[in-house]
CSV table of C-alpha atoms in Angstrom, one decimal:
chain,number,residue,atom,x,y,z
G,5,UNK,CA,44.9,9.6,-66.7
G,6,UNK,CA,45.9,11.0,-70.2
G,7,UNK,CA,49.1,9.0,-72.0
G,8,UNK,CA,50.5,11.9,-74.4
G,9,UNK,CA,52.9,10.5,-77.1
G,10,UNK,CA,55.6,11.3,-75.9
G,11,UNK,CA,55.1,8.9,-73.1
G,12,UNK,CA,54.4,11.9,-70.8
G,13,UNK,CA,51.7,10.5,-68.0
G,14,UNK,CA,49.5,13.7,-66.7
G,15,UNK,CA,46.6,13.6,-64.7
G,16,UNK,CA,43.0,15.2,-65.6
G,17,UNK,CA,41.5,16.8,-62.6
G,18,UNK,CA,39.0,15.1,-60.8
G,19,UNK,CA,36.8,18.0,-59.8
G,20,UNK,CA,36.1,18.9,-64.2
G,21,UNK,CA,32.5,18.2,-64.6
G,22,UNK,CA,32.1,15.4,-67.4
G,23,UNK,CA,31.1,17.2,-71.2
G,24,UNK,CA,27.5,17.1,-72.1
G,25,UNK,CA,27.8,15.5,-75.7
G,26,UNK,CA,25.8,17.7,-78.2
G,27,UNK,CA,25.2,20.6,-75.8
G,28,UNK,CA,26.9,24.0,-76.6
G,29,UNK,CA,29.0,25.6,-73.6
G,30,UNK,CA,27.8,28.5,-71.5
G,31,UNK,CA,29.8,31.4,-71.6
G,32,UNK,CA,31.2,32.7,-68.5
G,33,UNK,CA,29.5,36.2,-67.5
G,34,UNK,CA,31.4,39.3,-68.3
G,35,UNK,CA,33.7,40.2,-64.9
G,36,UNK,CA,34.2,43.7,-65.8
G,37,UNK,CA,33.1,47.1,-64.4
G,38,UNK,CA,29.7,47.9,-64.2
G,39,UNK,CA,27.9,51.0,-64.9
G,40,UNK,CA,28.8,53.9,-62.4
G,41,UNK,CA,25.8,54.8,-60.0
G,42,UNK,CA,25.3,59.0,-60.0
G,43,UNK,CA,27.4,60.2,-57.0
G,44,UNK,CA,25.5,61.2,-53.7
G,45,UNK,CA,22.9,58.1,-54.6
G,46,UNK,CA,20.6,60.8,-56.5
G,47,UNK,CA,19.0,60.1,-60.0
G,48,UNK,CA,20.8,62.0,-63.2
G,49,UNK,CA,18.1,64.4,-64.3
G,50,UNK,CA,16.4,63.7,-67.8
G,51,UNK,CA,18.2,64.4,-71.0
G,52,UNK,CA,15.0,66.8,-72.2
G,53,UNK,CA,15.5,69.6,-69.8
G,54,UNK,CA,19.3,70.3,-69.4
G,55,UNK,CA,18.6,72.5,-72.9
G,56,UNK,CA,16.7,74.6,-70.6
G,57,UNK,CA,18.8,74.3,-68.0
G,58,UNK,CA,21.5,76.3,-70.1
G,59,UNK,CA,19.6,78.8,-71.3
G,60,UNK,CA,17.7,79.6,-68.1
G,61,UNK,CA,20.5,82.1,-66.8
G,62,UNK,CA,20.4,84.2,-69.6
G,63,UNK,CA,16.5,84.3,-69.6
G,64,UNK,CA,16.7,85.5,-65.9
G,65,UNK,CA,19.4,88.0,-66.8
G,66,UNK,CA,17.2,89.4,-69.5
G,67,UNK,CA,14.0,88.9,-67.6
G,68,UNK,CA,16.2,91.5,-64.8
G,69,UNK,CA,17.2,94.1,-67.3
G,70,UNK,CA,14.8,94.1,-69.9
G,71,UNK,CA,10.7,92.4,-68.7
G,72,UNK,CA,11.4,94.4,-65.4
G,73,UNK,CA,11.7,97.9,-66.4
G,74,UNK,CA,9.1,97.2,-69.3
G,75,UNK,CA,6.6,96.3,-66.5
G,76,UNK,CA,7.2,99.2,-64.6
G,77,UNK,CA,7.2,101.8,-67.3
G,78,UNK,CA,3.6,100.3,-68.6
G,79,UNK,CA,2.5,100.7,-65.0
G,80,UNK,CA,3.8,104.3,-64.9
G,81,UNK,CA,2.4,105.1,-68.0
G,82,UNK,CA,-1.1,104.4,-66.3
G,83,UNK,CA,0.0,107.4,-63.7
G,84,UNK,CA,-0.6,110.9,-63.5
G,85,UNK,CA,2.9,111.8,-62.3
G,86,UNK,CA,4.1,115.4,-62.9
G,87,UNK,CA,6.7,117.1,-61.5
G,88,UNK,CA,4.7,118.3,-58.3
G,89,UNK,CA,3.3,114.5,-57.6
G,90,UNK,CA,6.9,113.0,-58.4
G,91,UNK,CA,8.1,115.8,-55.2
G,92,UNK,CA,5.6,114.5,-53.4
G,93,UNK,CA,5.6,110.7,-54.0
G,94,UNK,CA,2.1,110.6,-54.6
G,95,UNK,CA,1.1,108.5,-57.6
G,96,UNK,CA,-2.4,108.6,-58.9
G,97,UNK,CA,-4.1,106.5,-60.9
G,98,UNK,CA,-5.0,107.9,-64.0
G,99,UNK,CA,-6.3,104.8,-65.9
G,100,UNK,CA,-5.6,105.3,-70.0
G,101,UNK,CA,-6.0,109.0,-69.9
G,102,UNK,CA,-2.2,109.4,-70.9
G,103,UNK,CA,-2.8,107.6,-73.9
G,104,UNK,CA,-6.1,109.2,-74.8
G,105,UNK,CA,-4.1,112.4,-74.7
G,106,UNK,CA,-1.7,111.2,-77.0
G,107,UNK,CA,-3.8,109.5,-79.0
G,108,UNK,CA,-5.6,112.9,-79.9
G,109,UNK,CA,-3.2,115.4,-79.8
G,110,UNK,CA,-1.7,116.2,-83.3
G,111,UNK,CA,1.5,116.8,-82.5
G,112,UNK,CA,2.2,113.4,-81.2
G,113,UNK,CA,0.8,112.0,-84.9
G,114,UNK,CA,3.2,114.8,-86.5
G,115,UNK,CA,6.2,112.7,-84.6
G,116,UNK,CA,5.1,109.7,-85.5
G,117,UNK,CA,5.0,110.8,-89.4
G,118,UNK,CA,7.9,112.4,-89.1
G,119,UNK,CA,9.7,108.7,-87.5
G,120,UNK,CA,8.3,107.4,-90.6
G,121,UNK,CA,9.7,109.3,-92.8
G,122,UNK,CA,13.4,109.1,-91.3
G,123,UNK,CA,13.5,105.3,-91.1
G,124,UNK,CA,12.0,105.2,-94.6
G,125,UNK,CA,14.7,107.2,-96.0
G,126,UNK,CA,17.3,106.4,-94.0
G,127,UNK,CA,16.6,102.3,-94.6
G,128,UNK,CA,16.5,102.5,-98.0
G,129,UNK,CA,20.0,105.2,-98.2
G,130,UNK,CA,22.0,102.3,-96.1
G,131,UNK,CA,20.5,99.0,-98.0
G,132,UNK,CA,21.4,100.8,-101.0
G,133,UNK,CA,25.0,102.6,-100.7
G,134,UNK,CA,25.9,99.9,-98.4
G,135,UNK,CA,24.9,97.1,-101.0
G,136,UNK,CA,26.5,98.8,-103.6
G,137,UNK,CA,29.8,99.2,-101.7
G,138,UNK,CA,29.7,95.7,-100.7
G,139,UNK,CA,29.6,94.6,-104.1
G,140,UNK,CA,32.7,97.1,-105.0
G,141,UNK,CA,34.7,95.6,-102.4
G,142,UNK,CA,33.8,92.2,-103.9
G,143,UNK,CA,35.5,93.5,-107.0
G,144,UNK,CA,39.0,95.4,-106.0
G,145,UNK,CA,42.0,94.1,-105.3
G,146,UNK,CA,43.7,92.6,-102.4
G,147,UNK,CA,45.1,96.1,-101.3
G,148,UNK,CA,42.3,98.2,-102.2
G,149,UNK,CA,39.5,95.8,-100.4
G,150,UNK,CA,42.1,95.6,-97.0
G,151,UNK,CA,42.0,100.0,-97.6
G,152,UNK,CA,38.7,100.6,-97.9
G,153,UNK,CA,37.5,98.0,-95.2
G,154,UNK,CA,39.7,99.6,-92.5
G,155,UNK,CA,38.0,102.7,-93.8
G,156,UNK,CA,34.5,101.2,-93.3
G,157,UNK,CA,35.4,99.8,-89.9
G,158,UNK,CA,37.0,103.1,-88.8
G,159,UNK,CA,33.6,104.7,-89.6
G,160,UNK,CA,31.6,102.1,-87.6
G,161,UNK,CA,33.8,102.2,-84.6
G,162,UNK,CA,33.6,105.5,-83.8
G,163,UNK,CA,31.6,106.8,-81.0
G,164,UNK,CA,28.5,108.4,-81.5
G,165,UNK,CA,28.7,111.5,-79.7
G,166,UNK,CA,31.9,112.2,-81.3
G,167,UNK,CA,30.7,111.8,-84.7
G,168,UNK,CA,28.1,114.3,-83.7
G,169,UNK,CA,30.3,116.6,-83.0
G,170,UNK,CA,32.4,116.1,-85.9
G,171,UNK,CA,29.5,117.2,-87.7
G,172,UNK,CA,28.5,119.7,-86.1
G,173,UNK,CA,31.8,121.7,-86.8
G,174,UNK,CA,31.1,120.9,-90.0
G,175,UNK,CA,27.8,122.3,-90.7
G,176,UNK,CA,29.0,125.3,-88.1
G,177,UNK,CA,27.5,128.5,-88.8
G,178,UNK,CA,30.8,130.8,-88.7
G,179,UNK,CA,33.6,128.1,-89.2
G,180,UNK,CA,31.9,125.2,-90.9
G,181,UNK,CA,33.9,123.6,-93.3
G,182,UNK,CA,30.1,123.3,-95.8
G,183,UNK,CA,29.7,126.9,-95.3
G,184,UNK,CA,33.5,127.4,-97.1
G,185,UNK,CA,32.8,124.8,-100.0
G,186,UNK,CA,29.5,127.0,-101.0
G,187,UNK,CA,31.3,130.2,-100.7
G,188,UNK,CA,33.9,128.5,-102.9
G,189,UNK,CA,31.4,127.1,-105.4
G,190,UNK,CA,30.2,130.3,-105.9
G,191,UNK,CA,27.0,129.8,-103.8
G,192,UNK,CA,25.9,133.2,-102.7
G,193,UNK,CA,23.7,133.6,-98.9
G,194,UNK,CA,26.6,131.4,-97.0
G,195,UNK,CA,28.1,133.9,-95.1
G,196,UNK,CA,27.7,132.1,-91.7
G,197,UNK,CA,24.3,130.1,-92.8
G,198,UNK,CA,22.9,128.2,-89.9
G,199,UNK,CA,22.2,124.9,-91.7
G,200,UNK,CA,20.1,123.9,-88.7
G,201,UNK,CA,17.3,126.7,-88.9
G,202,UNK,CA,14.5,124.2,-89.7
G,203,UNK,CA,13.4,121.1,-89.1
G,204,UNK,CA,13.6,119.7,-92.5
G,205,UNK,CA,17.7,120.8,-92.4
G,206,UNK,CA,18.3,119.5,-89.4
G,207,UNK,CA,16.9,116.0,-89.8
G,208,UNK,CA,18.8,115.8,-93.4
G,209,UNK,CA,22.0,116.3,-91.4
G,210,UNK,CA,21.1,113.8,-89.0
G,211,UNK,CA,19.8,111.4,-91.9
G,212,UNK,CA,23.9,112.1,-93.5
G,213,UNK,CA,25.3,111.0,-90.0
G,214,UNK,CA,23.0,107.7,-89.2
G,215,UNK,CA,23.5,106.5,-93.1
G,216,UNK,CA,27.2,107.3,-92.8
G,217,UNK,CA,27.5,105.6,-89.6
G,218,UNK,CA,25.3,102.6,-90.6
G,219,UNK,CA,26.8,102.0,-94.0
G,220,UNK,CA,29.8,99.7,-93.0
G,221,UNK,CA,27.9,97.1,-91.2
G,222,UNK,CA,25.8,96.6,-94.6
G,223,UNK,CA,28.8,96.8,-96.9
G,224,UNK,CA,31.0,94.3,-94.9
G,225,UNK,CA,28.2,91.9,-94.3
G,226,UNK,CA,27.4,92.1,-98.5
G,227,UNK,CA,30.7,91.7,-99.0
G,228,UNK,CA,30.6,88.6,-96.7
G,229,UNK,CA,27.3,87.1,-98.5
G,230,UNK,CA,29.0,87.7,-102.2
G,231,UNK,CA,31.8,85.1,-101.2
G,232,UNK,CA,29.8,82.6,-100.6
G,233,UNK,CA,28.2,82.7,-104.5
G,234,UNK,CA,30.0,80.3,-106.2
G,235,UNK,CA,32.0,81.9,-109.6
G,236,UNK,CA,30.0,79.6,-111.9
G,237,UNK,CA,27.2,81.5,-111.3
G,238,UNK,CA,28.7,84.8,-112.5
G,239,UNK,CA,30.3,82.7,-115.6
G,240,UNK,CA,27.1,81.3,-116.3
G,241,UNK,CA,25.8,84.9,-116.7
G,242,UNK,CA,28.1,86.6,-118.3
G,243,UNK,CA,27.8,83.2,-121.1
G,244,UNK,CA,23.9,84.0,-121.0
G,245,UNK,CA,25.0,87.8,-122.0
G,246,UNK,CA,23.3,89.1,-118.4
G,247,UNK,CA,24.2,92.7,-117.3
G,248,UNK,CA,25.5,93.7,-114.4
G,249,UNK,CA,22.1,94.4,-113.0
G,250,UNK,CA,20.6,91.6,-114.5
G,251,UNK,CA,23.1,89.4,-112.6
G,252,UNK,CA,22.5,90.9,-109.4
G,253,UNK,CA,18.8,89.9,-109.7
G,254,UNK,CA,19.1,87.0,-111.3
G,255,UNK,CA,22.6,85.5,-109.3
G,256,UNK,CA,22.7,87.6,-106.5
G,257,UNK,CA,19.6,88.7,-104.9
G,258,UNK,CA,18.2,85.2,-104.9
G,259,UNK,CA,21.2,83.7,-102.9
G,260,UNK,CA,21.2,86.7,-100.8
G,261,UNK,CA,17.6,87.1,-99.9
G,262,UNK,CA,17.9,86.1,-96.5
G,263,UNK,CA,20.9,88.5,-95.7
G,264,UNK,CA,18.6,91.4,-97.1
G,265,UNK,CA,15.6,90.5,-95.3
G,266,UNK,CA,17.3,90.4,-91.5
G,267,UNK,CA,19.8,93.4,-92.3
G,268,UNK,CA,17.1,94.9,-93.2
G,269,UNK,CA,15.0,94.4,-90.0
G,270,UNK,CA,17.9,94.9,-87.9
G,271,UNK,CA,18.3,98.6,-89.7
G,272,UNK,CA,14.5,99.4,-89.3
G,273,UNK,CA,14.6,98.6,-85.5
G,274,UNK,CA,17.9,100.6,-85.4
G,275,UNK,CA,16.7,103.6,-87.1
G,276,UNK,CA,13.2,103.6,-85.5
G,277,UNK,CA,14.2,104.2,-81.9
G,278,UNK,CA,17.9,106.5,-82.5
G,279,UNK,CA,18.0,109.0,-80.0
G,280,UNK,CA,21.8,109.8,-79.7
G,281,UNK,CA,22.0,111.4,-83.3
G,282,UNK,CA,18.9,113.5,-83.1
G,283,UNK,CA,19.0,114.8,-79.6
G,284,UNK,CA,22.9,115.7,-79.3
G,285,UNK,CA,22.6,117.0,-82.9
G,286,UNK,CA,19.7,119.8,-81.9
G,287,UNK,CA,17.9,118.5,-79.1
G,288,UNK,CA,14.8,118.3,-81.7
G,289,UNK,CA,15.2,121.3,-81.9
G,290,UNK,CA,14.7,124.2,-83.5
G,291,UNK,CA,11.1,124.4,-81.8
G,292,UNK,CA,10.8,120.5,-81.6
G,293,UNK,CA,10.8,120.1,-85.1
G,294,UNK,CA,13.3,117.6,-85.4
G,295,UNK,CA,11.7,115.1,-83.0
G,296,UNK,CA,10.8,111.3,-83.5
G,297,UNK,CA,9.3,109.5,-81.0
G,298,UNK,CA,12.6,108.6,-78.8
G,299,UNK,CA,13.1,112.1,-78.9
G,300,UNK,CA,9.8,113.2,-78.4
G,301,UNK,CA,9.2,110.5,-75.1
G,302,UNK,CA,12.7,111.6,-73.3
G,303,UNK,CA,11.9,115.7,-73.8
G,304,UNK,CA,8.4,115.3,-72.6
G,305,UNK,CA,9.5,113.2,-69.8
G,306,UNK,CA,13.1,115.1,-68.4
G,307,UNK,CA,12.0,119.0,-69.7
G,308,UNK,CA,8.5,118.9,-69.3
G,309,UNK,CA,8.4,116.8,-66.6
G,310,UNK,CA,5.5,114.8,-67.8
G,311,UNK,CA,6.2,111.3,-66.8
G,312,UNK,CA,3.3,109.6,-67.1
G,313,UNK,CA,3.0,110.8,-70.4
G,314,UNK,CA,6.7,109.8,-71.3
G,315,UNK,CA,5.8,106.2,-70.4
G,316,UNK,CA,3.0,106.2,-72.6
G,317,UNK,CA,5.0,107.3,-75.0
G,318,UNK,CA,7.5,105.0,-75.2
G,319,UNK,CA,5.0,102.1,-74.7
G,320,UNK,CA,3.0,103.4,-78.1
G,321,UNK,CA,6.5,103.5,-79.8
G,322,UNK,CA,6.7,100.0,-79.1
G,323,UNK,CA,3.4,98.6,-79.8
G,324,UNK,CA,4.1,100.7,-83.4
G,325,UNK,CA,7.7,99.1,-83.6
G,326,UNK,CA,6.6,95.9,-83.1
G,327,UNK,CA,3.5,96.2,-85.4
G,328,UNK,CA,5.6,97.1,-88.1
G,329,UNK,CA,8.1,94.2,-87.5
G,330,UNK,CA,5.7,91.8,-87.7
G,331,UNK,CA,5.1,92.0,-91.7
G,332,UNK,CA,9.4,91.1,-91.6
G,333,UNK,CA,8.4,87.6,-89.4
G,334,UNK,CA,6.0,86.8,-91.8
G,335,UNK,CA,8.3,87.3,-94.4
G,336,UNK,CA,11.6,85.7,-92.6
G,337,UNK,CA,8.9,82.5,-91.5
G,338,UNK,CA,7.9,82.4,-95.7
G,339,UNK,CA,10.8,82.4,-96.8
G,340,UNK,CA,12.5,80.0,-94.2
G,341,UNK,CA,9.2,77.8,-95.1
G,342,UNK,CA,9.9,78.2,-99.1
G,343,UNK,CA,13.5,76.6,-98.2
């Protein structure tokens, strides 16, 4: 019995277990929740594969549209299938014989030369004009940048086969807008000039369209890099007495490397394989002397008939594709080390 002072008489339970003297109290164990058990009893799966897990349905989906067809079309390229066999569903095994044909013919080195030579020019037209207009719109105004984008962007979104034909009318023979502005000039011999009457002609044209079409993605995306050097750098050059083109290989190549280097291998793998601009400009034509190796796969495979020899075709244009891209990996991997 406890005697508090105010005279108050209480009574100390008789079940309290006496205090140890010198011995710290136990704490009473946590009462709460527990951790929740996975529903349906199963175990969660480990942390390590749900990654994979995520990306697995777009693998599939690309292993459908894309590792499928590939497999098929090496497997046809090791066919003799004409248009006789293809009637007949009979499909002979003709081992690499379609590739030793190609491999020896001239003509089919002649394309691949000629490929070269486009995505050369053309690669080096868009980096170029399109770096060049990038840094322009780096340097208007408010309203002259918003102008000139939608321009670009106008460009870019317009459908291939109707920029074709756009220029078409304007290299026309009898009503061709070019035709008018050399007769204006005082160019003599353009009285309904066929501007497509060689090969060389023809693939200038084409190299005009694919640089005009492919200009805007290379100008905005400069544009984008550019405002993300920081102005200190510029006013650090201009102190220094730097050019214009000494600043842009000093300040802004360096920052921008990257950007060059995968626009750059985007463009080549672009370039390499267009087929909409060449075939609806001419058909590769006149006399198949316009063709690269797109070109040159779907006419031998759809007019000729030659399917087998299509499918070769198009598997050497990749093996060469992907030969070439390989210097870019070493260079993207180098420089990706070097940061």
């Amino acid at each position: 019995m406890t005697v508090h002072s105010q005279g108050a008489v209480t009574s100390a339970p008789q079940d309290a277990p006496p205090k140890s003297a010198g011995l710290p109290e136990t704490p009473a164990p946590a009462t709460g929740p527990g951790p929740t058990p996975p529903r349906g009893g199963g175990r969660s799966l480990p942390t390590g594969w749900l990654p994979y897990l995520l990306v697995a349905p777009a693998v599939l989906a690309l292993a459908t549209l894309l590792l499928y067809p590939l497999i098929k079309n090496v497997i046809l390229s090791l066919q003799d299938i004409n248009k006789i066999e293809f009637i007949q569903r009979k499909y002979p095994f003709a081992g690499l014989d379609n590739y030793t044909e190609l491999l020896g013919d001239s003509n089919f080195w002649t394309v691949v030369v000629r490929s070269f030579g486009f995505t050369l020019a053309n690669v080096a037209l868009i980096m170029v004009l399109g770096s060049l207009i990038g840094i322009l719109l780096n340097k208007l105004g408010k309203k002259m940048r918003l102008v000139l984008s939608m321009a670009l962007v106008m460009a870019w979104a317009m459908p291939i086969v109707a920029s074709v034909q756009v220029f078409r009318w304007l290299f026309d023979e009898q009503f061709g807008v070019m035709n008018w502005v050399m007769r204006t000039a005082g160019f003599s011999g353009y009285e309904q000039h066929n501007w497509m009457e060689t090969g060389l002609s023809t693939m200038v044209i084409v190299t005009i369209l694919v640089v005009w079409g492919s200009i805007p993605f290379v100008a905005l995306n400069m544009y984008a890099g550019l405002t993300t050097v920081g102005a200190e750098l510029y006013e650090a050059a201009r102190m220094d007495g730097a050019n214009g083109w000494q600043t842009f290989w000093k300040i802004v190549f360096p920052n921008l490397k990257p950007f060059f280097l995968i626009t750059t291998f985007l463009e080549v793998i672009w370039v390499f394989k267009a087929f909409t601009q060449v075939y609806a400009m001419n058909k590769g034509g006149p006399d198949r002397a316009s063709e690269i190796l797109p070109v040159f796969a779907y006419v031998e495979g759809q007019s000729q008939a030659h399917y087998g020899l299509a499918a070769a075709i198009s598997v050497l244009t990749i093996v060469i594709l992907v030969i070439v891209m390989s210097f870019y990996f070493r260079l993207i991997l180098k420089q990706e080390e070097e940061q």
